[in-house]
Coordinates of C-alpha atoms in Angstrom, one line a residue:
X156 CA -8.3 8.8 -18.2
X157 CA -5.9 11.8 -18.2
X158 CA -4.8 13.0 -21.4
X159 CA -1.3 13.6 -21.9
X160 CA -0.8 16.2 -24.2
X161 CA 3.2 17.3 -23.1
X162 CA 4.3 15.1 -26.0
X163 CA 2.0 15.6 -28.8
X164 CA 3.2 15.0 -32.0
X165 CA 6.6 13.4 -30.7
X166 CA 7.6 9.9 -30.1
X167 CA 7.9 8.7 -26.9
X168 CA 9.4 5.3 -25.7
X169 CA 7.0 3.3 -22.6
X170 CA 8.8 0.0 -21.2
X171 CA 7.3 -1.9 -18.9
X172 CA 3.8 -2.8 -19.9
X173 CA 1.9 -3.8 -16.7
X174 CA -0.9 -1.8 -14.4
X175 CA 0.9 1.5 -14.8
X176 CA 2.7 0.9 -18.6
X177 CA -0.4 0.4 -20.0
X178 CA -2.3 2.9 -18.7
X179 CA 0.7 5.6 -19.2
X180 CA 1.1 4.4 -23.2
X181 CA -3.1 5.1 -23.5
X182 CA -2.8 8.8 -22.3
X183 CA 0.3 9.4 -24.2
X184 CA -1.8 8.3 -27.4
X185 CA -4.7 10.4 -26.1
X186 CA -2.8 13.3 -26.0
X187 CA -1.4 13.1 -29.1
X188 CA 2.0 11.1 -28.9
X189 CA 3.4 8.8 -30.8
X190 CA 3.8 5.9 -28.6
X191 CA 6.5 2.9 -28.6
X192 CA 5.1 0.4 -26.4
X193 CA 7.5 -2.8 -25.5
X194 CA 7.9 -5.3 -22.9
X195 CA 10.4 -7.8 -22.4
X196 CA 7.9 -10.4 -21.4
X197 CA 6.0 -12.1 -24.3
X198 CA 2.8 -12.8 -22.3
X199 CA 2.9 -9.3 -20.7
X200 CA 3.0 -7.8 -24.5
X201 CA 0.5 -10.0 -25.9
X202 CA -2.2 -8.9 -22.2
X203 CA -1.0 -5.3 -24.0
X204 CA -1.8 -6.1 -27.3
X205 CA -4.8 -7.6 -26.0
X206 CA -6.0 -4.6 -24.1
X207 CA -5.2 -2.2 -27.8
X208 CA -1.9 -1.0 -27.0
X209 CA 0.4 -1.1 -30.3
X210 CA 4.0 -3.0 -29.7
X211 CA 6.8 -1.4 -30.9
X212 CA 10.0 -2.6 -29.8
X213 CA 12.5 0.2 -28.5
X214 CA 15.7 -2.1 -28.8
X215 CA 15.4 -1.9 -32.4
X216 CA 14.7 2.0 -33.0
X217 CA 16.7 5.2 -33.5
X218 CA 16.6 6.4 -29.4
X219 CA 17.1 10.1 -30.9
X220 CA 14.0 10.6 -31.8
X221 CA 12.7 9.7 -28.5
X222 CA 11.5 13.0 -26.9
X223 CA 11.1 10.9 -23.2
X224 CA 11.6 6.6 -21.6
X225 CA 8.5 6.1 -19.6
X226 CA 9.8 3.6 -17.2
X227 CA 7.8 1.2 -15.1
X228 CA 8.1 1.5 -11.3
X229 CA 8.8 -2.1 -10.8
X230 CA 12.1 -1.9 -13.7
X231 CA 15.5 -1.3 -11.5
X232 CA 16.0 2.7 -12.3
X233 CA 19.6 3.2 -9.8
X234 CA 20.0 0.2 -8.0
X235 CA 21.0 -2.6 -7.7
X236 CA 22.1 -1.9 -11.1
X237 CA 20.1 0.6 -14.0
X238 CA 18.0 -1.8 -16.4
X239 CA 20.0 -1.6 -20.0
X240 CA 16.9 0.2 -21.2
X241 CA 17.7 3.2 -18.4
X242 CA 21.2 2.7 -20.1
X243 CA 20.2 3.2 -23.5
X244 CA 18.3 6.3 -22.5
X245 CA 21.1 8.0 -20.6
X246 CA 23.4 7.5 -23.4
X247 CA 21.4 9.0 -25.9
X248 CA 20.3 12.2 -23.7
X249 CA 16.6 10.6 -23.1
X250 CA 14.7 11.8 -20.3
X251 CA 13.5 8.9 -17.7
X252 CA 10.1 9.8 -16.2
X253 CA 7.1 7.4 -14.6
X254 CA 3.6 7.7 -14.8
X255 CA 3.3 9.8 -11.5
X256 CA 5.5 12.8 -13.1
X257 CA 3.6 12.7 -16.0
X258 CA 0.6 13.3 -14.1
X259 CA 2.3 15.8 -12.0
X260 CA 3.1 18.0 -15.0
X261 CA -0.3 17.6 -16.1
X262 CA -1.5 18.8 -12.7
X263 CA 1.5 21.7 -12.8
X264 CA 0.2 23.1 -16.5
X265 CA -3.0 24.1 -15.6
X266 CA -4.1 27.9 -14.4
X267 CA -3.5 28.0 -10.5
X268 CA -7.2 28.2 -10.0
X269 CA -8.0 25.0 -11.8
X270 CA -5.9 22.8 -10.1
X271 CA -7.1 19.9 -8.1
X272 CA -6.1 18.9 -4.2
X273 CA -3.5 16.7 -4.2
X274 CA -3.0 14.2 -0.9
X275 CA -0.4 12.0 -1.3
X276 CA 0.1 8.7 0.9
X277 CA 3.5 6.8 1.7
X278 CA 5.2 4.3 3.9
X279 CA 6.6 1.1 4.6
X280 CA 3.4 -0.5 5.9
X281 CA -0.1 0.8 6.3
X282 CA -0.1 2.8 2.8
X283 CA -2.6 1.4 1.2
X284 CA -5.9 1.0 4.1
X285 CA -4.7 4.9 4.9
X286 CA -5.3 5.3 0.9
X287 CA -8.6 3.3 1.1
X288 CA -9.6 5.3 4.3
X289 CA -8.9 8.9 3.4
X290 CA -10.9 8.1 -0.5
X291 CA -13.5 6.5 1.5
X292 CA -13.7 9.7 4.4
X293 CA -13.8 12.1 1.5
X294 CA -16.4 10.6 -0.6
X295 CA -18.8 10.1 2.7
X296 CA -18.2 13.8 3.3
X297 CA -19.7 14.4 -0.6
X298 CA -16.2 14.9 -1.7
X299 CA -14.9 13.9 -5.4
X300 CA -12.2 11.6 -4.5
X301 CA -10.3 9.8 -6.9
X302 CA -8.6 7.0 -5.7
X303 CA -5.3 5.2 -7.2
X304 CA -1.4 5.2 -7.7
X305 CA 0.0 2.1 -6.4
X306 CA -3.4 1.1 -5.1
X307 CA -6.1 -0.1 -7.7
X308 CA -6.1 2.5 -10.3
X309 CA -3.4 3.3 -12.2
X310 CA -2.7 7.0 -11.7
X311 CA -3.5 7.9 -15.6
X312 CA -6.4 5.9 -15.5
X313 CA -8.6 8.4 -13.1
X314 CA -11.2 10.6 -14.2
X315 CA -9.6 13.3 -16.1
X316 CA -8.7 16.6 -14.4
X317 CA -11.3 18.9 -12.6
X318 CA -10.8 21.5 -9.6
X319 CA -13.3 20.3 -7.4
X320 CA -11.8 17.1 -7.4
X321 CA -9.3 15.7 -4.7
X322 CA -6.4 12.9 -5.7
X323 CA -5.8 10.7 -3.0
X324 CA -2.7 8.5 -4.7
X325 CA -0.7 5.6 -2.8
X326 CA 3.0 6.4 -3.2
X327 CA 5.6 3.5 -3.3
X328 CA 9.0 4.5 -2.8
X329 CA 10.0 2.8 -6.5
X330 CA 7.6 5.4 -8.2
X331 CA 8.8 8.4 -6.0
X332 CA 12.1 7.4 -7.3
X333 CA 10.8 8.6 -11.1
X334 CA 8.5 11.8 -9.6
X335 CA 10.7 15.8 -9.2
X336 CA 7.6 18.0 -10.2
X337 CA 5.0 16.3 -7.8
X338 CA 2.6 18.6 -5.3
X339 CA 1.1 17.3 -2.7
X340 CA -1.3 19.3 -1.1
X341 CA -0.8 16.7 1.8
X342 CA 1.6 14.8 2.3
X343 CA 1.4 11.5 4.6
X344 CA 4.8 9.5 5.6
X345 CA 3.2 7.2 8.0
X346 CA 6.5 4.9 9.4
X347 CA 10.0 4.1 8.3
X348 CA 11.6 0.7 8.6
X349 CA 14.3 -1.2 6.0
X350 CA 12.8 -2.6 3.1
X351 CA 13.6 -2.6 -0.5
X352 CA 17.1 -1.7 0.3
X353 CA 18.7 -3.5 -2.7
X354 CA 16.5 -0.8 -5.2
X355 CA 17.3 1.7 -3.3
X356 CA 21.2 1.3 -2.9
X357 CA 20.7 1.1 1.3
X358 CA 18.6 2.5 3.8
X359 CA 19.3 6.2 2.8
X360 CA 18.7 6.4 -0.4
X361 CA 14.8 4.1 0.6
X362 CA 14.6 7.2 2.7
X363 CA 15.5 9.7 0.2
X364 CA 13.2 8.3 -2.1
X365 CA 10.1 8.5 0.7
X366 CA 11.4 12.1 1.8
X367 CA 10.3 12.9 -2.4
X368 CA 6.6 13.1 -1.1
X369 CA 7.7 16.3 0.4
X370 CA 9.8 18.2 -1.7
X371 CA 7.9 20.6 -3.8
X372 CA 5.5 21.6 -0.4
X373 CA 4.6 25.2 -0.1
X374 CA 3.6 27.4 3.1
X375 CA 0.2 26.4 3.5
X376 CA 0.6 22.8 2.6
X377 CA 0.3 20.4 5.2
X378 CA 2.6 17.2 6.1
X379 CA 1.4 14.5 8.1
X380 CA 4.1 12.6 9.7
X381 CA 3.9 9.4 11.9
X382 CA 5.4 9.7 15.1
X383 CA 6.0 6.2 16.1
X384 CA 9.5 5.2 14.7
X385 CA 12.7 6.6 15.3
X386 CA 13.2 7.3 11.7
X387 CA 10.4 9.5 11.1
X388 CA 10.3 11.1 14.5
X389 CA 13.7 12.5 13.1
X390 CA 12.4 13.4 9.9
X391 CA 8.9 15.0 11.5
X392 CA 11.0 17.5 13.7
X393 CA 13.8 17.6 10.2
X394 CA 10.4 19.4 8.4
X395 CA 9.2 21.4 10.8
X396 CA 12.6 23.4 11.0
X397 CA 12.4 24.2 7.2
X398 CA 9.2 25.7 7.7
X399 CA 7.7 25.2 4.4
X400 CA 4.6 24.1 5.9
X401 CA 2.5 22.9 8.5
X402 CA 3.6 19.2 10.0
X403 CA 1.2 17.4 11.7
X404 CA 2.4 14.4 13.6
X405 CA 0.1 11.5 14.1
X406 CA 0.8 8.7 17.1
X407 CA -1.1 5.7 18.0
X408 CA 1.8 5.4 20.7
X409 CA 2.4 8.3 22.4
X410 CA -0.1 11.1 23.6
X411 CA 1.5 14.2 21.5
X412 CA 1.5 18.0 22.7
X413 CA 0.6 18.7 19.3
X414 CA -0.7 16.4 16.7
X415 CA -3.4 13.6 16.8
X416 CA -3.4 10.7 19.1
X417 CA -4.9 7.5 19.0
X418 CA -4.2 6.4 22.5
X419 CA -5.7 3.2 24.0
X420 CA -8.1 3.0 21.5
X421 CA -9.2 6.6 21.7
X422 CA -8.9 8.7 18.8
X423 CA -7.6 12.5 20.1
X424 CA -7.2 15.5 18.2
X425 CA -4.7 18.0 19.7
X426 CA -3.6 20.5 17.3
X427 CA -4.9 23.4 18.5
X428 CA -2.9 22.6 21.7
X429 CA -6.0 21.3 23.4
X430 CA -6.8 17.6 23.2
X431 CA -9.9 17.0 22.1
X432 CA -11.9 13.5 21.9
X433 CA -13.2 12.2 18.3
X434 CA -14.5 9.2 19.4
X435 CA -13.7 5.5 19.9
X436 CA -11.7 3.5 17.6
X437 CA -13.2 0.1 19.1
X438 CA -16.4 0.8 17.3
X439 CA -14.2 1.1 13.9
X440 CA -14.4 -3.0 13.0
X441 CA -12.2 -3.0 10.4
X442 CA -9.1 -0.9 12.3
X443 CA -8.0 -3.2 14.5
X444 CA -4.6 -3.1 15.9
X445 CA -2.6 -0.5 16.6
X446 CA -1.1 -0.1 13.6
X447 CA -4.5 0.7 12.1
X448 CA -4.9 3.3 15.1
X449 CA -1.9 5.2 13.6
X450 CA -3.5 5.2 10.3
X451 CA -6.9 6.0 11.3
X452 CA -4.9 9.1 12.9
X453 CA -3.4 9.8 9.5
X454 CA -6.2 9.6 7.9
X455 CA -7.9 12.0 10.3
X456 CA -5.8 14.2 10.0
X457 CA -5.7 14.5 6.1
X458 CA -8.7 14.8 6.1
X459 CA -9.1 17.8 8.9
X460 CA -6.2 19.4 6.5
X461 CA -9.1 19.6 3.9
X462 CA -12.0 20.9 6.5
X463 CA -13.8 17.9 7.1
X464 CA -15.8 18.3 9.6
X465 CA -14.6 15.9 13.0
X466 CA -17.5 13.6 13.5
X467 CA -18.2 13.1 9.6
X468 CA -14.2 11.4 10.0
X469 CA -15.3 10.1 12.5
X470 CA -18.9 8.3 10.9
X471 CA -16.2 7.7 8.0
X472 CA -13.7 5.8 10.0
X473 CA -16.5 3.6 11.9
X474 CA -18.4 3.0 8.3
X475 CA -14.8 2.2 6.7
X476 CA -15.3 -1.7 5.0
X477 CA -11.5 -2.1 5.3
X478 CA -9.5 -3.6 2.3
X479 CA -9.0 -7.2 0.7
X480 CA -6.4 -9.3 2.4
X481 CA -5.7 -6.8 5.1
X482 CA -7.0 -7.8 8.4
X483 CA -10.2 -8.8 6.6
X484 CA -13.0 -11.0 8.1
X485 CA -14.2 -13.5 5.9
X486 CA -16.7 -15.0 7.7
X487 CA -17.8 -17.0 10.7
X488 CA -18.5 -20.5 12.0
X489 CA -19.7 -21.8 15.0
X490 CA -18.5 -18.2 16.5
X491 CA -15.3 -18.7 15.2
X492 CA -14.0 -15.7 13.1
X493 CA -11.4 -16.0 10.5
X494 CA -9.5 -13.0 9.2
X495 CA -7.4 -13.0 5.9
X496 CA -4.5 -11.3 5.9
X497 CA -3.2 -13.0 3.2
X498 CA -0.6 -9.6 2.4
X499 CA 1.6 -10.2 5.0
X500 CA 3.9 -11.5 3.2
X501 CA 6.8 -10.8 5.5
X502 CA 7.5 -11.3 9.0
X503 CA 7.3 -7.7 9.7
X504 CA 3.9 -7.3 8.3
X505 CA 2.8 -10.8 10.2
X506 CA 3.9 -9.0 13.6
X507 CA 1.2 -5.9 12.9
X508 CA -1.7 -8.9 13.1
X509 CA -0.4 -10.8 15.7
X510 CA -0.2 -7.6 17.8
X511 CA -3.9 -7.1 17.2
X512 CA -5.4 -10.2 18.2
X513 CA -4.7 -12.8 21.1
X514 CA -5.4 -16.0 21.8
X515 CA -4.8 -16.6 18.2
X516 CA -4.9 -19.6 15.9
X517 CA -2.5 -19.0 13.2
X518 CA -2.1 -20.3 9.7
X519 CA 1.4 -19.4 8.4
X520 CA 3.7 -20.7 5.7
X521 CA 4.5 -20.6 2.0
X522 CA 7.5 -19.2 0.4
X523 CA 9.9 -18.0 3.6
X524 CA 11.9 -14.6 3.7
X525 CA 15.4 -14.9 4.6
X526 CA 14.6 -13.9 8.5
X527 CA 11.9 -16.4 8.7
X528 CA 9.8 -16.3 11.7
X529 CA 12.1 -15.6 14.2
X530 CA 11.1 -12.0 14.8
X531 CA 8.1 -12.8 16.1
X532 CA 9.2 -14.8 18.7
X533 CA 7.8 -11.6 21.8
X534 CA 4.3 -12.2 20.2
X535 CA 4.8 -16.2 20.2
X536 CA 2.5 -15.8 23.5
X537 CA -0.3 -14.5 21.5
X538 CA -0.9 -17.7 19.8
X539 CA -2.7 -20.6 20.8
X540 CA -1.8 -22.9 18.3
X541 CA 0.3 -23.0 14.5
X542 CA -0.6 -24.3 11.5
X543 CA 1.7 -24.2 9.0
X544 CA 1.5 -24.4 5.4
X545 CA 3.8 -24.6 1.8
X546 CA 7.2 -24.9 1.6
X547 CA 7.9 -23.0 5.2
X548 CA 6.8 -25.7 7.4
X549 CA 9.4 -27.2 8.7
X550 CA 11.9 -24.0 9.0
X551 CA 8.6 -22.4 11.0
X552 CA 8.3 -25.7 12.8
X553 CA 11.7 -25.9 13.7
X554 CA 11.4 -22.2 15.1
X555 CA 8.1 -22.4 17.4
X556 CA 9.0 -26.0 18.4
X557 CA 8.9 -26.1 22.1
X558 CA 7.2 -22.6 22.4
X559 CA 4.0 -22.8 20.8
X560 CA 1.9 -25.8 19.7
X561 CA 1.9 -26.4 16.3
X562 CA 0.6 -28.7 13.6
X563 CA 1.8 -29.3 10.2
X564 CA -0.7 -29.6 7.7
X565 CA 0.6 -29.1 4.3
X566 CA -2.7 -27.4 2.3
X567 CA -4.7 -24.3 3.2
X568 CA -7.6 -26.9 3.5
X569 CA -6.3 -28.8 5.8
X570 CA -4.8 -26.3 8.0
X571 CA -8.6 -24.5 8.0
X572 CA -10.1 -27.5 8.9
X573 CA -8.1 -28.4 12.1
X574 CA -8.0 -24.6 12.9
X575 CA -11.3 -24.9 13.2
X576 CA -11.9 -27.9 15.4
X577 CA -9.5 -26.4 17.8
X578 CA -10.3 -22.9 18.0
X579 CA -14.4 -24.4 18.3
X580 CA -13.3 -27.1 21.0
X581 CA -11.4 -24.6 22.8
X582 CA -13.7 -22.9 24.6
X583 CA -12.4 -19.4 23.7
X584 CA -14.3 -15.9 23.8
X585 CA -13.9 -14.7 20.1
X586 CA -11.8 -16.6 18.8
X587 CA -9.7 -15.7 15.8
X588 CA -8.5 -18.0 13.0
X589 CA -5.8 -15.5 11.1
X590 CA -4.2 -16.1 8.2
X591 CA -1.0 -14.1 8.4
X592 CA 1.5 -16.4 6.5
X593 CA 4.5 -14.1 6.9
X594 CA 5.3 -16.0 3.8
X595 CA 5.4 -15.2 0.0
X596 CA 2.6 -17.2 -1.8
X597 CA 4.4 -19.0 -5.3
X598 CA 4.9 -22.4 -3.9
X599 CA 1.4 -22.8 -4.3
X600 CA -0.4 -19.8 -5.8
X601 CA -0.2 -17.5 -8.2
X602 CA 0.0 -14.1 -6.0
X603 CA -1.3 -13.6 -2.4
X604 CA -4.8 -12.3 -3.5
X605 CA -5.1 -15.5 -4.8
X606 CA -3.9 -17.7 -1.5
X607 CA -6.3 -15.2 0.2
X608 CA -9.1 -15.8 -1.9
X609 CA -8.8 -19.7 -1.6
X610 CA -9.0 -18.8 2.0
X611 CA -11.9 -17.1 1.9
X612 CA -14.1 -19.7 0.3
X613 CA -12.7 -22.5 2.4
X614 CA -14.2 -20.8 4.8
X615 CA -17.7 -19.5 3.2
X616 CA -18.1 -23.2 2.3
X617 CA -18.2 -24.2 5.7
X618 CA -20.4 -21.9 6.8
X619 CA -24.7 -21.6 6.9
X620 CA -26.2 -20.8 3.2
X621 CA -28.6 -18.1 5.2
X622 CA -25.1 -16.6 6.9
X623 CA -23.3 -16.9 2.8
X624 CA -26.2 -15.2 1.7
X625 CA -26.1 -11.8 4.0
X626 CA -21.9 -12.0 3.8

């Protein structure tokens, strides 16, 4: 944990009690405050009770004695309209922070010398493997990484303070919304497309609150910028011309003068001017895709920004186990491979796995976005057969009807099941089962770490007990 101390001996107001409430209300205690902890959910207070965090609730107190309003990420801060307890605090003069500023003051008060590194990671997609990946570089390089943010770990929660060490924290843009004082030693933006307008008031204030990664840089800091989107191909050459410090672009589409490359598979480092070959991304298992080349590129180049040495990235990126519900293989049957990607809970997200396989037997469905499938229709080639799931099926049916072959099966069970008979009876080299549902999961699960889980042993119960054993 991280100690709080900036409020010691003053009351301060925390709302929102989840992953990042909770652990913000703890280091305020440890440091000292006095801590009014509320929720407006009764289960999410009692899970806080539970966990030894004292309710007090804020509705009913005397807001001038509050010195600060921790607010949740997830609690609407601007847009589409500020939560009443935002209002409260603005009319009484309270200061609205989140857990990220707190720990960026925390960073900011100590000696210069005593400071730890700082890499911060951000993005519409890909955010949270390049996370994963740049922890997991680090810590094979003998580094103390300490991973968290919007991934795993709640920010407050890591290991307290120490020079040596080396922050590697997921940003969302709902928590760079709350953060002013933040330093990243690096700073990642990986790609820019709409999402989470209505929080944001539209697509420029989603890209103001992403631009916040950068805005307390240095000369001498580095920014890492991805280079395959429109957006933030504007925004890479935006921060070079302020020249407050070194911006590295990173590509896993184009071969760049400057930057690093992961071209055709090839990882390519060319910032001195001089491309140089790291090695092959096809011997990275869990980095398929080529939206997992541009974060392997990222992550590269984070991690050169810190001196790691090129082929210890390198051994890091081949070694990398890949995370939970992202492109993950589960297991195999009968040399059939299924991969969970259970996250991609949107069509947009869908499109980075279909791009990375072919030949493809696909399970999709659930609880369907307002653009529904029809996106994906240029990658419709890529798959050899639907199965669709949940409350989707027959708006997804009604889309691929005529242009891909398609079965509706109702269950994850039953869509596993025929997926496999086909994919085995096909005669395929590799084939892939992928669940990419493109779908939210609460028609029938509790979160998609749970639909992914039920996919994953559906699987392991179909295959060998020696295979279950070694997976």
């Amino acid at each position: 944990m991280i100690p709080i101390t900036e409020y010691a001996g003053r009351d301060v107001a925390v709302f929102g009690l989840g992953r990042t409430g909770l652990s913000a209300a703890k280091a305020l205690k440890a440091g000292g405050a006095r801590v009014h902890a509320w929720d407006d959910n009764e289960d999410t207070r009692n899970k806080a009770e539970a966990a030894g965090v004292t309710l007090s609730d804020i509705n009913k107190r005397d807001w001038q004695t509050f010195a600060a309003l921790v607010l949740s990420p997830g609690i609407p801060y601007r847009f589409p309209a500020p939560h009443r307890i935002v209002r409260m605090a603005e009319m009484t003069g309270v200061p609205v922070v989140g857990d990220m500023e707190l720990f960026a003051r925390a960073v900011q008060s100590l000696p210069e010398r005593g400071r730890p590194k700082i890499i911060g990671i951000t993005g519409t997609n890909g955010k949270s493997t390049t996370t994963a990946l740049i922890g997991h570089i680090l810590k094979q390089a003998g580094r103390d990484a300490r991973i968290g943010g919007n991934i795993g770990t709640g920010v407050l929660d890591l290991a307290a303070l120490h020079a040596n060490a080396v922050y590697v924290l997921e940003l969302s843009s709902y928590q760079l919304d709350l953060v002013k004082s933040l330093h990243c030693d690096v700073a990642v933006l990986l790609n820019m497309s709409p999402d989470h307008l209505e929080r944001h008031g539209g697509m420029e204030g989603y890209q103001a609150a992403k631009m916040r990664i950068f805005q307390n840089q240095q000369p001498g800091d580095v920014a890492i910028v991805g280079f395959d989107d429109v957006i933030t191909q504007s925004i890479a050459i935006g921060l070079a011309g302020q020249g407050k410090g070194r911006v590295v672009h990173a590509s896993s589409t184009y071969s760049l003068g400057r930057g690093v490359s992961a071209i055709d598979g090839r990882l390519y480092d060319n910032q001195s001017g001089k491309a140089e070959l790291i090695g092959n991304l096809a011997d990275c298992p869990s980095l398929p895709g080529t939206h997992n080349h541009q974060n392997a590129a990222a992550a590269y180049a984070a991690c050169r920004a810190l001196g790691i040495d090129q082929q210890v990235i390198m051994a890091g990126l081949k070694s990398f186990a890949g995370l939970a519900h992202r492109l993950e293989t589960v297991g195999e049957v009968d040399g059939v491979r299924f991969v969970n990607d259970s996250k991609a809970t949107n069509a947009q997200a869908a499109e980075q796995a279909l791009r990375a396989f072919r030949n493809v037997y696909w399970i999709a469905g659930g609880v369907p976005k307002a653009e529904g499938i029809a996106p994906l229709a240029p990658l419709f080639p890529n798959i050899a057969k639907a199965y669709l799931i949940g409350d989707a099926e027959d708006a997804f049916a009604a889309t691929l009807k005529g242009k891909v072959p398609l079965q509706k099966c109702g269950t994850m069970e039953k869509a596993v099941e025929a997926a496999l008979r086909d994919a085995r009876g096909a005669g395929d080299e590799h084939p892939i089962v992928l669940l990419s549902p493109a779908c939210a999961s609460f028609d029938q699960y509790r979160d998609f770490e749970h639909r992914g889980d039920v996919f994953r042993s559906i699987v392991q119960a179909m295959m060998p007990n020696e295979i279950k054993v070694m997976a």
